[in-house]
Short mmCIF file of C-alpha atoms and ligand atoms in Angstrom, two decimals:
data_model
loop_
_atom_site.label_atom_id
_atom_site.label_comp_id
_atom_site.label_asym_id
_atom_site.label_seq_id
_atom_site.Cartn_x
_atom_site.Cartn_y
_atom_site.Cartn_z
CA MET A 1 0.00 0.00 0.00
CA SER A 2 1.21 3.46 -0.76
CA ALA A 3 2.33 5.63 2.09
CA GLU A 4 0.11 8.48 0.92
CA VAL A 5 -3.59 8.23 0.23
CA LEU A 6 -5.58 10.94 -1.53
CA ILE A 7 -9.06 11.55 -0.12
CA ARG A 8 -11.47 13.49 -2.30
CA PRO A 9 -14.62 15.04 -0.84
CA ALA A 10 -17.72 12.87 -1.21
CA ARG A 11 -21.43 13.62 -1.35
CA ASN A 12 -22.86 10.46 0.18
CA LEU A 13 -22.13 7.04 1.66
CA ARG A 14 -24.22 3.94 1.00
CA GLY A 15 -23.87 0.19 1.06
CA SER A 16 -23.31 -2.80 3.28
CA LEU A 17 -20.34 -4.10 5.20
CA CYS A 18 -19.28 -7.23 6.99
CA LEU A 19 -16.11 -6.34 8.86
CA PRO A 20 -13.18 -8.55 9.87
CA GLY A 21 -13.22 -9.84 13.42
CA ASP A 22 -12.87 -7.59 16.42
CA LYS A 23 -9.25 -6.93 17.37
CA SER A 24 -9.78 -7.15 21.14
CA ILE A 25 -11.57 -10.50 20.84
CA SER A 26 -9.16 -11.93 18.25
CA HIS A 27 -6.15 -11.27 20.52
CA ARG A 28 -7.83 -12.92 23.48
CA TYR A 29 -9.09 -15.95 21.56
CA ALA A 30 -5.62 -16.51 20.06
CA MET A 31 -3.89 -16.33 23.44
CA LEU A 32 -6.42 -18.56 25.18
CA ALA A 33 -6.39 -21.04 22.28
CA GLY A 34 -2.62 -21.25 22.75
CA ILE A 35 -2.98 -22.42 26.34
CA ALA A 36 -6.06 -24.62 25.82
CA ASN A 37 -5.89 -28.40 25.39
CA GLY A 38 -6.51 -29.03 21.68
CA VAL A 39 -7.25 -27.27 18.41
CA SER A 40 -9.32 -24.09 18.30
CA ARG A 41 -10.77 -22.74 15.07
CA LEU A 42 -11.27 -18.98 14.90
CA GLU A 43 -13.19 -17.78 11.86
CA ASN A 44 -13.39 -14.17 10.74
CA PHE A 45 -10.20 -13.52 12.70
CA ALA A 46 -8.93 -9.90 12.65
CA THR A 47 -6.91 -9.10 9.50
CA GLY A 48 -4.70 -6.37 11.00
CA ALA A 49 -0.99 -6.48 11.83
CA ASP A 50 -1.65 -6.29 15.59
CA CYS A 51 -3.41 -9.64 15.77
CA ASN A 52 -0.78 -11.14 13.47
CA SER A 53 1.80 -10.09 16.06
CA THR A 54 -0.11 -12.13 18.64
CA LEU A 55 -0.28 -15.15 16.30
CA GLU A 56 3.46 -14.95 15.62
CA CYS A 57 4.23 -14.77 19.33
CA MET A 58 2.05 -17.82 20.01
CA ARG A 59 3.86 -19.66 17.22
CA GLN A 60 7.24 -18.74 18.74
CA LEU A 61 5.99 -20.09 22.06
CA GLY A 62 5.44 -23.53 20.53
CA CYS A 63 1.82 -23.42 19.29
CA GLU A 64 0.98 -24.70 15.85
CA VAL A 65 -0.78 -21.87 14.03
CA THR A 66 -2.42 -22.10 10.59
CA ARG A 67 -3.77 -18.86 9.15
CA THR A 68 -5.68 -18.94 5.87
CA ALA A 69 -7.32 -16.10 3.96
CA ASP A 70 -10.17 -16.82 1.54
CA ALA A 71 -8.91 -15.86 -1.92
CA LYS A 72 -12.18 -14.15 -2.89
CA THR A 73 -13.44 -12.56 0.30
CA GLY A 74 -10.17 -12.09 2.24
CA VAL A 75 -11.91 -13.55 5.32
CA VAL A 76 -9.27 -15.01 7.63
CA ALA A 77 -9.56 -18.28 9.55
CA VAL A 78 -7.03 -19.39 12.15
CA GLU A 79 -6.47 -22.85 13.56
CA LEU A 80 -4.37 -22.88 16.66
CA GLU A 81 -3.25 -25.95 18.56
CA GLY A 82 -2.72 -25.32 22.23
CA SER A 83 -0.78 -27.68 24.42
CA GLY A 84 -2.23 -26.73 27.76
CA LEU A 85 -1.02 -24.14 30.21
CA ARG A 86 2.68 -24.87 29.61
CA LEU A 87 4.26 -23.16 26.61
CA LYS A 88 7.78 -23.57 25.20
CA ALA A 89 10.47 -20.91 25.57
CA ALA A 90 10.79 -18.81 22.40
CA ASP A 91 14.03 -19.01 20.42
CA GLY A 92 14.46 -15.25 20.28
CA LYS A 93 12.69 -12.08 21.31
CA LEU A 94 8.91 -11.93 21.08
CA ASP A 95 8.09 -9.10 18.67
CA CYS A 96 4.82 -7.41 19.62
CA GLY A 97 5.15 -4.87 16.79
CA ASN A 98 2.80 -1.93 17.42
CA SER A 99 0.49 -3.92 19.66
CA GLY A 100 0.08 -2.86 23.27
CA SER A 101 -2.58 -5.55 23.66
CA THR A 102 -0.10 -8.27 22.66
CA MET A 103 2.59 -7.05 25.02
CA ARG A 104 0.37 -6.38 28.01
CA MET A 105 -1.92 -9.41 27.83
CA LEU A 106 0.69 -11.98 26.78
CA SER A 107 2.81 -10.87 29.75
CA GLY A 108 0.14 -12.37 32.00
CA ILE A 109 0.66 -15.79 30.41
CA LEU A 110 4.46 -15.47 30.36
CA ALA A 111 4.47 -14.59 34.06
CA GLY A 112 3.20 -18.12 34.68
CA GLN A 113 5.81 -19.93 32.53
CA GLU A 114 8.96 -21.39 33.99
CA PHE A 115 11.27 -19.77 31.46
CA ALA A 116 12.50 -16.30 30.59
CA SER A 117 11.01 -14.25 27.75
CA GLU A 118 11.80 -10.90 26.24
CA LEU A 119 9.03 -8.83 24.65
CA VAL A 120 9.95 -6.03 22.27
CA GLY A 121 7.93 -3.57 20.21
CA ASP A 122 8.25 -0.86 17.54
CA ALA A 123 9.14 2.76 18.31
CA SER A 124 5.59 3.66 19.35
CA LEU A 125 5.10 0.62 21.61
CA SER A 126 8.53 1.24 23.14
CA ARG A 127 7.20 4.55 24.49
CA ARG A 128 4.05 3.10 26.08
CA PRO A 129 3.72 2.73 29.87
CA MET A 130 4.10 -0.77 31.26
CA ALA A 131 4.18 -0.04 35.02
CA ARG A 132 0.47 -0.87 35.04
CA ILE A 133 1.26 -4.56 34.42
CA ILE A 134 4.78 -4.70 35.89
CA ARG A 135 3.67 -3.79 39.44
CA PRO A 136 0.90 -6.37 39.86
CA LEU A 137 2.82 -9.14 38.06
CA ARG A 138 5.73 -8.56 40.45
CA ASP A 139 3.27 -8.64 43.37
CA MET A 140 2.18 -12.07 42.09
CA GLY A 141 5.79 -13.28 42.15
CA ALA A 142 7.04 -12.86 38.57
CA ALA A 143 10.43 -11.27 37.88
CA VAL A 144 9.78 -8.45 35.38
CA GLY A 145 12.51 -6.15 34.09
CA ALA A 146 12.03 -3.03 31.94
CA ASN A 147 13.70 0.28 31.10
CA ASN A 148 12.10 2.80 33.44
CA ASP A 149 8.82 0.92 33.11
CA LEU A 150 9.05 1.00 29.30
CA PRO A 151 9.58 -1.92 26.88
CA PRO A 152 11.43 -4.15 26.22
CA LEU A 153 10.06 -6.34 29.00
CA ARG A 154 12.06 -9.24 30.38
CA ILE A 155 9.85 -11.71 32.20
CA ARG A 156 10.99 -14.72 34.16
CA GLY A 157 7.87 -16.52 35.20
CA GLY A 158 7.35 -19.21 37.72
CA ARG A 159 5.21 -19.92 40.72
CA LEU A 160 2.69 -17.15 41.12
CA LYS A 161 0.39 -16.38 44.02
CA GLY A 162 -3.05 -14.85 43.75
CA ILE A 163 -3.46 -11.19 44.73
CA ASP A 164 -6.32 -8.82 45.44
CA TYR A 165 -5.62 -5.85 43.20
CA ARG A 166 -7.35 -2.59 42.36
CA LEU A 167 -6.28 -1.23 38.97
CA PRO A 168 -5.04 2.37 39.19
CA VAL A 169 -6.20 3.06 35.59
CA ALA A 170 -9.26 1.78 33.75
CA SER A 171 -7.64 -0.70 31.36
CA ALA A 172 -9.14 -3.89 29.98
CA GLN A 173 -5.71 -4.95 28.78
CA VAL A 174 -4.40 -4.90 32.34
CA LYS A 175 -7.52 -6.65 33.66
CA THR A 176 -7.10 -9.45 31.10
CA CYS A 177 -3.35 -9.68 31.76
CA LEU A 178 -4.01 -10.31 35.45
CA MET A 179 -6.82 -12.78 34.77
CA LEU A 180 -4.47 -14.76 32.53
CA ALA A 181 -1.74 -14.68 35.18
CA GLY A 182 -4.39 -15.73 37.69
CA LEU A 183 -4.81 -19.05 35.85
CA PHE A 184 -1.23 -19.93 36.84
CA ALA A 185 -1.40 -18.65 40.43
CA GLU A 186 -1.83 -20.48 43.66
CA GLY A 187 -5.18 -19.47 45.14
CA SER A 188 -7.48 -16.85 43.67
CA THR A 189 -6.73 -13.57 41.95
CA VAL A 190 -9.22 -10.76 42.57
CA ILE A 191 -9.21 -7.75 40.24
CA GLU A 192 -11.14 -4.54 40.77
CA GLU A 193 -11.40 -1.86 38.11
CA PRO A 194 -12.09 1.84 38.76
CA VAL A 195 -14.86 1.71 36.13
CA ARG A 196 -16.13 -1.28 34.23
CA THR A 197 -14.17 -1.77 31.00
CA ARG A 198 -14.71 -4.10 28.03
CA ASP A 199 -15.42 -7.60 29.30
CA HIS A 200 -14.03 -9.74 26.45
CA GLY A 201 -11.43 -11.33 28.74
CA GLU A 202 -14.09 -12.56 31.15
CA LEU A 203 -16.39 -13.79 28.37
CA ALA A 204 -13.56 -15.51 26.48
CA LEU A 205 -12.23 -17.26 29.59
CA ARG A 206 -15.71 -18.62 30.26
CA SER A 207 -16.05 -19.81 26.65
CA PHE A 208 -12.78 -21.69 26.97
CA GLY A 209 -14.24 -23.38 30.04
CA ALA A 210 -12.77 -21.37 32.94
CA GLU A 211 -14.81 -20.01 35.80
CA VAL A 212 -14.69 -16.27 36.34
CA ASP A 213 -16.71 -15.00 39.29
CA GLU A 214 -18.29 -11.57 39.13
CA LEU A 215 -18.06 -10.36 42.74
CA ALA A 216 -19.42 -6.91 41.83
CA SER A 217 -19.95 -5.12 38.52
CA ASN A 218 -16.27 -4.05 38.59
CA ARG A 219 -14.73 -6.86 40.70
CA TRP A 220 -13.66 -10.27 39.38
CA ARG A 221 -12.16 -13.48 40.74
CA VAL A 222 -10.20 -16.13 38.84
CA ARG A 223 -9.09 -19.35 40.49
CA GLY A 224 -5.64 -20.70 39.68
CA GLY A 225 -5.01 -24.11 38.10
CA GLN A 226 -8.05 -24.17 35.80
CA THR A 227 -7.57 -25.90 32.46
CA LEU A 228 -9.01 -24.66 29.19
CA ARG A 229 -10.82 -26.45 26.37
CA PRO A 230 -10.57 -25.31 22.74
CA ILE A 231 -13.39 -23.45 20.97
CA HIS A 232 -14.75 -23.07 17.44
CA ALA A 233 -15.85 -19.47 17.01
CA VAL A 234 -16.76 -16.85 14.45
CA VAL A 235 -15.34 -13.55 15.65
CA PRO A 236 -17.90 -10.71 15.46
CA GLY A 237 -17.00 -7.72 13.24
CA ASP A 238 -14.90 -5.03 14.91
CA ILE A 239 -17.12 -2.25 16.28
CA SER A 240 -14.16 0.13 16.71
CA THR A 241 -13.45 -0.24 12.99
CA ALA A 242 -17.17 0.14 12.27
CA ALA A 243 -17.01 3.48 14.10
CA PHE A 244 -15.07 5.02 11.18
CA PHE A 245 -17.81 4.06 8.71
CA LEU A 246 -20.60 5.07 11.09
CA CYS A 247 -18.98 8.48 11.55
CA ALA A 248 -18.50 8.76 7.78
CA ALA A 249 -22.21 7.99 7.36
CA ALA A 250 -23.00 10.67 9.94
CA LEU A 251 -21.52 13.30 7.61
CA PHE A 252 -24.11 12.83 4.85
CA PRO A 253 -27.86 13.40 5.35
CA GLU A 254 -28.78 10.75 2.77
CA ALA A 255 -26.36 8.08 4.05
CA ASN A 256 -27.59 4.51 4.46
CA LEU A 257 -25.31 1.77 5.74
CA VAL A 258 -25.96 -1.83 6.82
CA LEU A 259 -23.42 -3.67 8.97
CA ASP A 260 -23.66 -7.44 9.26
CA ASN A 261 -22.11 -9.69 11.96
CA LEU A 262 -21.22 -6.62 14.04
CA LEU A 263 -20.05 -6.88 17.65
CA LEU A 264 -22.75 -5.34 19.88
CA ASN A 265 -21.30 -6.20 23.31
CA PRO A 266 -22.72 -3.48 25.62
CA THR A 267 -19.24 -2.71 27.03
CA ARG A 268 -18.18 -1.75 23.49
CA ALA A 269 -21.34 -0.37 21.94
CA ALA A 270 -21.33 3.08 23.59
CA VAL A 271 -20.39 4.55 20.22
CA LEU A 272 -23.87 3.61 18.95
CA ASP A 273 -25.50 5.49 21.85
CA VAL A 274 -23.39 8.60 21.25
CA LEU A 275 -24.10 8.55 17.52
CA ARG A 276 -27.82 8.15 18.26
CA SER A 277 -27.69 11.13 20.60
CA LEU A 278 -25.92 13.09 17.87
CA GLY A 279 -28.85 12.37 15.53
CA LEU A 280 -28.13 9.12 13.64
CA LYS A 281 -30.98 6.66 13.25
CA ILE A 282 -29.60 3.24 14.13
CA SER A 283 -31.87 0.19 13.97
CA VAL A 284 -30.83 -3.21 15.23
CA LEU A 285 -32.26 -5.63 12.65
CA GLN A 286 -31.08 -8.87 14.22
CA VAL A 287 -29.19 -9.90 17.32
CA GLU A 288 -27.73 -13.14 18.67
CA GLN A 289 -25.21 -14.23 21.28
CA ARG A 290 -22.13 -16.30 20.43
CA HIS A 291 -19.54 -17.29 23.03
CA GLY A 292 -21.13 -14.70 25.31
CA GLU A 293 -20.65 -11.90 22.78
CA LEU A 294 -23.70 -10.05 21.42
CA THR A 295 -23.56 -9.80 17.65
CA GLY A 296 -26.04 -8.44 15.16
CA VAL A 297 -27.05 -6.60 12.04
CA ILE A 298 -27.60 -2.86 12.19
CA GLN A 299 -28.84 -0.26 9.75
CA VAL A 300 -27.73 3.34 10.01
CA ARG A 301 -29.41 6.34 8.45
CA SER A 302 -28.16 9.84 8.93
CA GLY A 303 -29.84 13.10 9.86
CA PRO A 304 -28.82 16.53 11.15
CA LEU A 305 -26.08 16.20 13.78
CA ARG A 306 -26.46 17.86 17.15
CA GLY A 307 -23.56 17.87 19.67
CA ALA A 308 -22.30 15.86 22.64
CA THR A 309 -20.27 15.97 25.83
CA ILE A 310 -18.31 12.82 26.58
CA ALA A 311 -16.87 12.46 30.09
CA GLY A 312 -16.28 10.07 33.00
CA ALA A 313 -16.90 6.36 32.45
CA LEU A 314 -18.20 7.10 28.96
CA SER A 315 -14.76 8.36 27.92
CA ALA A 316 -13.20 5.08 29.08
CA ALA A 317 -15.86 3.08 27.22
CA LEU A 318 -15.24 5.06 24.01
CA ILE A 319 -11.47 5.32 24.27
CA ASP A 320 -10.77 3.91 20.77
CA GLU A 321 -13.60 5.83 19.10
CA LEU A 322 -12.82 9.29 20.53
CA PRO A 323 -10.39 10.29 17.74
CA VAL A 324 -12.96 9.79 14.99
CA LEU A 325 -15.75 11.40 17.02
CA ALA A 326 -13.50 14.44 17.54
CA ALA A 327 -12.62 14.45 13.83
CA ILE A 328 -16.29 14.79 12.77
CA ALA A 329 -17.13 17.22 15.59
CA PRO A 330 -16.65 20.40 13.49
CA TYR A 331 -19.45 19.21 11.19
CA THR A 332 -21.97 18.87 14.06
CA ALA A 333 -24.24 21.76 15.01
CA GLU A 334 -23.10 22.16 18.62
CA GLY A 335 -19.66 20.56 18.65
CA ILE A 336 -18.21 17.82 20.86
CA GLU A 337 -16.43 18.16 24.18
CA ILE A 338 -14.30 15.28 25.47
CA ARG A 339 -13.13 15.17 29.09
CA ASP A 340 -11.50 12.57 31.41
CA ALA A 341 -9.66 10.98 28.48
CA ARG A 342 -6.04 11.48 29.55
CA GLU A 343 -5.32 7.87 28.48
CA LEU A 344 -5.53 9.11 24.87
CA ARG A 345 -2.10 10.66 25.39
CA VAL A 346 -0.44 7.24 25.86
CA LYS A 347 -2.01 5.32 22.97
CA GLU A 348 -0.20 4.49 19.70
CA SER A 349 0.35 8.27 19.48
CA ASP A 350 -0.62 11.19 21.72
CA ARG A 351 -4.09 11.14 20.24
CA ILE A 352 -5.22 14.42 21.84
CA ALA A 353 -2.29 16.31 20.30
CA ALA A 354 -2.61 14.44 16.97
CA VAL A 355 -6.35 15.19 16.60
CA ALA A 356 -5.86 18.84 17.54
CA ALA A 357 -2.96 19.25 15.07
CA ASN A 358 -4.87 17.69 12.15
CA LEU A 359 -8.09 19.57 12.86
CA ARG A 360 -6.10 22.82 12.89
CA ALA A 361 -4.37 21.83 9.64
CA MET A 362 -7.87 21.62 8.13
CA GLY A 363 -8.64 25.13 9.40
CA ALA A 364 -10.75 24.12 12.39
CA GLU A 365 -10.91 25.82 15.73
CA VAL A 366 -10.15 23.40 18.56
CA GLU A 367 -9.28 23.71 22.23
CA GLU A 368 -6.75 21.12 23.41
CA ARG A 369 -6.84 20.23 27.09
CA GLU A 370 -4.70 17.93 29.22
CA ASP A 371 -7.48 15.33 29.39
CA GLY A 372 -9.43 15.97 26.21
CA LEU A 373 -10.61 18.42 23.58
CA ARG A 374 -13.39 20.85 22.86
CA VAL A 375 -14.28 21.11 19.21
CA PRO A 376 -16.93 23.73 18.35
CA GLY A 377 -19.56 22.79 15.79
CA GLY A 378 -20.78 24.56 12.65
CA GLN A 379 -17.28 24.80 11.11
CA HIS A 380 -16.18 24.53 7.48
CA LEU A 381 -12.95 22.61 6.95
CA HIS A 382 -10.58 22.62 4.00
CA GLY A 383 -8.50 19.76 2.62
CA ALA A 384 -4.93 19.45 3.92
CA GLU A 385 -1.88 17.22 4.26
CA LEU A 386 -2.69 15.13 7.29
CA PRO A 387 0.00 13.03 9.00
CA SER A 388 -1.09 9.75 10.54
CA PHE A 389 1.43 10.10 13.39
CA ASP A 390 2.01 6.39 12.58
CA ASP A 391 -1.27 5.72 14.34
CA HIS A 392 -3.94 3.65 12.60
CA ARG A 393 -6.87 5.38 14.28
CA ILE A 394 -5.56 8.86 13.42
CA ALA A 395 -5.06 7.88 9.75
CA MET A 396 -8.61 6.50 9.50
CA ALA A 397 -10.25 9.31 11.53
CA PHE A 398 -8.88 11.97 9.20
CA ALA A 399 -9.68 10.04 6.03
CA VAL A 400 -13.27 10.29 7.33
CA ALA A 401 -13.06 14.00 8.23
CA ALA A 402 -11.59 14.71 4.77
CA LEU A 403 -14.74 13.40 3.05
CA ARG A 404 -16.65 16.56 4.00
CA ALA A 405 -13.81 19.08 3.60
CA GLN A 406 -13.57 21.67 0.84
CA GLY A 407 -10.91 20.29 -1.52
CA GLU A 408 -8.69 17.23 -1.49
CA SER A 409 -6.65 15.90 1.43
CA VAL A 410 -3.64 13.63 1.59
CA ILE A 411 -3.17 11.22 4.46
CA LYS A 412 0.58 10.83 5.00
CA ASP A 413 1.93 7.50 6.24
CA ALA A 414 -1.56 6.24 5.55
CA ASP A 415 -0.50 2.59 5.70
CA ALA A 416 -0.66 2.89 9.50
CA ALA A 417 -4.23 1.61 8.93
CA ARG A 418 -2.79 -1.89 8.37
CA ILE A 419 -2.46 -2.20 12.16
CA SER A 420 -6.18 -2.80 12.63
CA PHE A 421 -7.80 -2.73 9.16
CA PRO A 422 -5.57 -3.04 6.09
CA GLU A 423 -8.62 -2.93 3.80
CA PHE A 424 -9.80 0.43 5.15
CA TYR A 425 -9.24 2.75 2.17
CA THR A 426 -10.58 0.34 -0.46
CA THR A 427 -13.64 -0.32 1.70
CA LEU A 428 -14.26 3.40 2.19
CA GLU A 429 -13.89 4.02 -1.57
CA ARG A 430 -16.44 1.28 -2.26
CA LEU A 431 -19.03 2.97 -0.04
CA VAL A 432 -18.67 6.66 -0.88
CA GLU A 433 -20.58 8.39 -3.69
CA ARG A 434 -19.16 11.46 -5.41
C1 S3P B 1 -8.09 -2.90 24.56
C2 S3P B 1 -8.24 -1.99 25.56
C3 S3P B 1 -7.97 -0.55 25.38
C4 S3P B 1 -7.99 -0.17 23.91
C5 S3P B 1 -7.18 -1.09 23.07
C6 S3P B 1 -7.68 -2.52 23.19
C7 S3P B 1 -8.35 -4.31 24.86
O1 S3P B 1 -6.71 -0.26 25.91
O2 S3P B 1 -7.52 1.15 23.75
O3 S3P B 1 -7.26 -0.69 21.71
O4 S3P B 1 -8.48 -5.13 23.93
O5 S3P B 1 -8.43 -4.64 26.05
P1 S3P B 1 -6.52 -0.02 27.49
O6 S3P B 1 -6.80 -1.30 28.17
O7 S3P B 1 -5.09 0.40 27.63
O8 S3P B 1 -7.47 1.07 27.82
#
C-alpha cells in the first residue's frame, strides 16, 4: 500500500459491510487457544498487523498456528493448537510490533511460565507505559525487568500467588493480563477496576471453560489451576473499525449503511449510543449471542447532527472511538467536548495532540486540554496534508473527516491503517458516492 492516500470530498455514503473480526476479541481468543488443550478454530479472525503479532508470538511459544485467507473474500480463519497451560520458551525475542494488547496481555501468560522471555515492540510501543502490568505481576511473584517501566520487558515466570488488586487506571488490557496470570497462580486472583471496562477477557475465559466470578460489577475473581478447552468461534466484526464508517455515514444526510455480523457487546457499543444522541438513526435488525458476545445486524441512516459531551466512564468506554468522534465534531451543530480521556495521550500516538494538530491543519478551531478536547460545531474545513502520526486510528479518523472538507486531502503515512484494518481505504472508496 502506498504511504500516501488521496481523499477526495464525497457527497454520500451507502452500502453494506461485513467487517473482519474484532481486534480485542481476536487477541484474546488466540492467546487462550494457545494455552487450551486441543485445536481451536477462529473464523473471521482480525486481519490487521496487531493480531498477526499475537499469532506470531504464540507460534514462537510452541503453538501450531495455521492462518488462511479466503482468496475471494479475504476472510481469515485461524487454527491454533494449544498444548495446555505450559508453553515452550521462544528461540528469540517476542516481537509485539505496534500492539500494546499483545505485550500487556501476553505478559500475564508469560508470568506463569517457567522460562524467561523478552518482549519487544516498535518505536511507538517502546514509548508506552508498562508499570500498570509490571507492578501487579511482580506482586504475584514474577520477575519483570524493563527500562524505566518502558519496553522491552524481560519476564521470568514461575510460581505465582493470587493477589487482590485494584487497577489504578481503567484498562481492559491490564484486567485481562491479570486474569491470565491468575490461571497460573496459587489461590485466587481478585481484580477490581475503577470503572467497568470491556469484558471480552471474562467472556472468552468462560467460553474456553474457565470459571470467572463476578463479585461486583467491577470486581472479578479467577481461580488458579483451571484448564481450558478449545473453541470453534466466528469472531464478530470489529465495532471500533465500524465506528469510522458510522462516523463517515454521519456526515451525509442521505447516508444509508448496513453492517452485518457486528459486535454489539454493551461494554463496546457506547459509540452507537453517542451517535444516536448526535442524531443518527440506528436500527438493530437482528441480534444473537455467540460465546457470550452479542452480535447483530444494524442499519444506520443519517440526519442533522447535534452535539455531545463525553466524560467520566463514557470516555473510558469510548477510548478507541474518541479520535474519529472528535474528527467529525466540526461538522456537528453544537460541537463535541471530550473530558476525562487522559489515556488518549499514551495510545499508539498522543491522540489528543494528533487530533488537535490535524483539525487545525484543516482550518478548524479546537481547544486542546490535558485530558481531552473541545471542538466547536458549525465549522467549514478545508483539505490538507494530514500526518497519521504512525497511528492507525488517526489515519482512518482523518480520512473520514476529509470526506466533507472543501478540496482534497492527503493522508501521510496512511499505511498505519494496516495495524487494525488493512482494507480500510478500499472499503471506504467502495461505499462513498461522489
Ligand atoms: C483494549 C483496551 C484498550 C484499547 C485497546 C484494546 C483491549 O486499551 O484502547 O485498543 O483489547 O483490552 P486499554 O486497556 O489500555 O485502555
